[in-house]
Structure formats: C-alpha cells, structure tokens
Amino acid sequence: MYDIVIRNGRVLDGAGNPWISADVAVRDGRFIRIGQIAGRGAQEIDAAGKYISPGWIDMMDQSGEILLQSGLAENKLLMGVTTAIAGEGGTPVQAKEIEEYFKQLEQSGISLNFGTYYSATQARQAVLGDKNTIPNAEQLAAMTALVRKAMESGALGITTALIYPPANFHSTEELIALSRVAARCGGLYATHMRDESRFLLKAVEEAVEIGEKAGIEVEIFHLKAAYQPHWGQDMEKVGEAISKARSRGIDIAADLYPYPAGGTGFEPTVPPWVFADGPDKAIEMMRDPELRKQMKKELQKGATETWSNLVYAAGGWKNVVLANAQNPKYDRYRFRSIDDIARELKMDPADLAWDIMLEALPDRAMALYYMMDEKDIETALRFPWTSIGSDAGASLAVGEPDVLGMPHPRSYGTFPRIISEYVRKRGVLTLEDAIRKMTSWPAGRMGLQDRGLIREGMRADVVIFDFDQITDQATWKHPTKPPSGISYVLVNGEVVIDHGRHTGAKPGHVIRGPRVCKAVEEVAN
C-alpha cells in the first residue's frame, strides 16, 4: 500500500509540539498517513527508540556552484539537511542564465532540495563593474531590470554581503530600490550585514530600514555579536531591536551557526579604500610597501562605520587562525594563529596575512576569526525568530572541505550540534523548539508551503535520529568528520542516507520563487 513505512518512532511534527508515538507512511514522495498503520510498505524502517523529524533546512548554504559538478551533497545530507537555501554571493550564473542553470541541476540530479537568491552585487557588477561608483538613474534602472529578470527566473530574493568589496560600495538607498523590485516579485532581502562587530546595532538599523522602506521580508545571515568589548551586551540589544521592528509589522528574522569562530578570506583585514578602483589595482597597491604602512596604521585604529575590521573584532591577530592558505608553502602552519606563525617567521602579522592572501591568487586563502562568545550564541538561539544556517557548501567527497575550501566544522556538524550541544548538553533549547527552528519556521520564512512539517500531504523530507547518540564529530582540528546518531535521511520520499551511507539517490527538487512580479501600480493600490 505504501512506498515506505517508518514504524515505532517518536514523531516530532516540526511545529514545536511534543512528540507522539506513531508510524509514518510515505507514498509518491509525500506523507500519506501518521498513526497506527496496518498496511505494509515496499520498504519498512524500524525507528524504535528514535525520533522522526521533518527534514532540516539550511538557511545559509554555499553550494550553488558545486552542485553542478556533483549533486550528491553528502556532507550536508549526513547532518540531516534536506533543503538548502544558497546565494549569499548570488547565483553562479548571470540573471539571464538562471533558468538554464536550474534546468541543468534538474537534468544532472541533486540529492537534496535546493533554492538560491540572486545577489544585488551581481546586478551592480554587471552595470558598474567593481569600482566604487554611485549609479545614475539609468544605471540603477539597468540594475533593477536584472533583479527583476532573476526573480522571474526563480530566484528567492536578493542578497548582499556588505563587508566585502565591491558589495560594501552599495548605498542604503540603492539597496532599497533593488529590494522594492524583489518585493514586488515575492522575494526576500537577505544580508550579511555591513558590520557584525562594533557597529552591529547600526547595521541592524540599516537592515530594518531596508525592510520597512522597500516593503520586503528581511533575513539576517549568520547573526553574531563579533566584538569582544561588547560581549554579553550587543546580542540582547539586537534581540530588542528586531523584536521591536517585528512589533511594527516589519518581517525581519535571522539565522546563525553554533560556533564561536567565523570563517572567511583575508579581505576584511584590508581597508576598503584599497579596493575602490577594482581588484587589479588593489593587488598592485597591496604590494606597495609604503601603502602597507598606511594600511597597518588603519588596521590598528580599529573598526569604522565603513570597514568591518575583523582583526580588531577578534581582538588581534592571535585570534585569527590560518585555515587554508591554498598554497603548499604554508600547509604546515594550518590551524595556527597568524600571530604565532608571524613570530616563528619573524614577520609582521599583517604582512604575513597579506602575503598569504596574494600568494593564493587566483584562489582565496581562508582564515578562522574567533570573534564570538558562547553566551551570545545561546542568547541568539533563544530568540523565537532565529533559524539555523551553516554558511557552508557541499563537498565533492566526504572528508574533504566544502567547495569554499574552508575547513570549518560547520560544514559537517552544524545541525547535529544544535541538538547535541544546545539541547542535550546545555538545555538552551527544548528538542521540540530546536526542531521547529530547523523545519517549519524556516519553511514558512521561505514560502515552502509543502515542507517543514510531518503532516498528511506534505513532502516527505525526513531525518531519523537517536537523541542520546546524535553528536557533531567535527572539531577545529578535524573539521571534516561526519556526525553520528543519524540513521536515515529521506528526501521527497526516497532514502538518501541509510545508516550513515549515501544511497546515490538524487530525488531533490529545485525550489523556485513565485516567478510572478506585480506591476508598480498593483503595489500602490
């Protein structure tokens, strides 16, 4: 009678309700019945003593490009992710090519569900290039046309990553204009904010302003309070600011990953003016010893409203760790601080970091920035409007770093860690609320009306796990170790992970936005 029957499990519906003891029947990719099931399934799964959860949704994925090479996304599925929302840096193709990109993913097959935003900076670069230029009316119109094209092709909204050049050249007014177009097309504005450290609260104010003036839903990527002097203070204030905005009817929320260190390139260690005339000129300037002296002086002054200085935010080079130099010359220094390596090499830490950055080109050298406090992470997790995003991509093979080349444990451990560390060990969240944050809440945010809950008629994305055994095995020194305690993962009613092994199945769907844009007149009325 059924394709699959999962028996004897503790069913967590995803809405935050307590678990119930029930069987779950699946047919044609959907939940058909929940309760005591007499009929048999072509495949029977015994979940006795285990929890049955809706599939987990990664609200900040980085797999947009790698899925074209391999659709397996094994590291994601091993940690229970059945749906990935990507696009911090946009789509891997231009706006006019997005439809074809989605078709390629469908033809080659993907093992998890996947949707993506288009980047406002992609539109900016297509029209203005990489320089710090203010668009005129004609150029802004060209940018908005690209956003509309992306939205009509199925993008879920637009994104920004405002600490990186040339994204940090966007003005607030420019982002409001582009967001209005995305809003008319049913999309979100998702942002790596302009600052996450000293000027975090001002960055939140900008995100709220964009949401309010553009009439658009806002998602803050990887929410963090990355400024040591304000640990224990700013995250509470962020919560108050966002809750206040929500009480005014502004649909703003956030996602986060459960780790005290962020991971990115070395670009945020360089003052933004170096990039004002584009990357080629920036490389030339960074090789100039006299200009480096000026850069070091500014680095020591700290963060400004126009520069999210991550060295300052982390409390110095001692808290900036080399993750991947993309160069065998530095491989033996991996996972040591820049300060420590510089002392051994008798170099200035800034010179060392910038040399590593330049010598990696055209690849991107990566670092870990230990900027966050665990208590602030706990505070953020308790906000009812936060969800979970890994900020990591799929890897080509298990045991390898993700496509970004970033050996950070978040690419293998994010979702199991929420349960093992913040539910089971610390009691920060109840299990029911943790599951809600990974299922129905993000599904609702993204307009996924047929996912995120175990209810009859919904898509059968499922994670079966042992609460006592689920553990994130990935550590800072061994960041690519898969988790334990997850027995099965189903995507659209097909088993993709069976006792820790990928079955090779590719039942994932491409998730598209509404693709219908209202005219300005319709919005006004």
PDB file of N, CA and C in Angstrom, residues 220 237 424 468 484:
ATOM      1  N   ILE A 220      18.544  38.146   8.177  1.00  0.00           N
ATOM      2  CA  ILE A 220      19.933  38.464   8.529  1.00  0.00           C
ATOM      3  C   ILE A 220      20.721  37.167   8.550  1.00  0.00           C
ATOM      4  N   LYS A 237      20.654  43.561  22.827  1.00  0.00           N
ATOM      5  CA  LYS A 237      20.147  44.778  22.190  1.00  0.00           C
ATOM      6  C   LYS A 237      19.654  44.487  20.770  1.00  0.00           C
ATOM      7  N   ARG A 424      20.701  18.764  24.324  1.00  0.00           N
ATOM      8  CA  ARG A 424      21.010  17.675  25.257  1.00  0.00           C
ATOM      9  C   ARG A 424      21.975  18.104  26.366  1.00  0.00           C
ATOM     10  N   ASP A 468      20.088  10.306  22.105  1.00  0.00           N
ATOM     11  CA  ASP A 468      21.215  10.067  23.003  1.00  0.00           C
ATOM     12  C   ASP A 468      22.541   9.943  22.264  1.00  0.00           C
ATOM     13  N   SER A 484      27.514  11.563  14.123  1.00  0.00           N
ATOM     14  CA  SER A 484      26.959  10.241  14.449  1.00  0.00           C
ATOM     15  C   SER A 484      25.529  10.424  14.943  1.00  0.00           C
TER      16      SER A 484
END
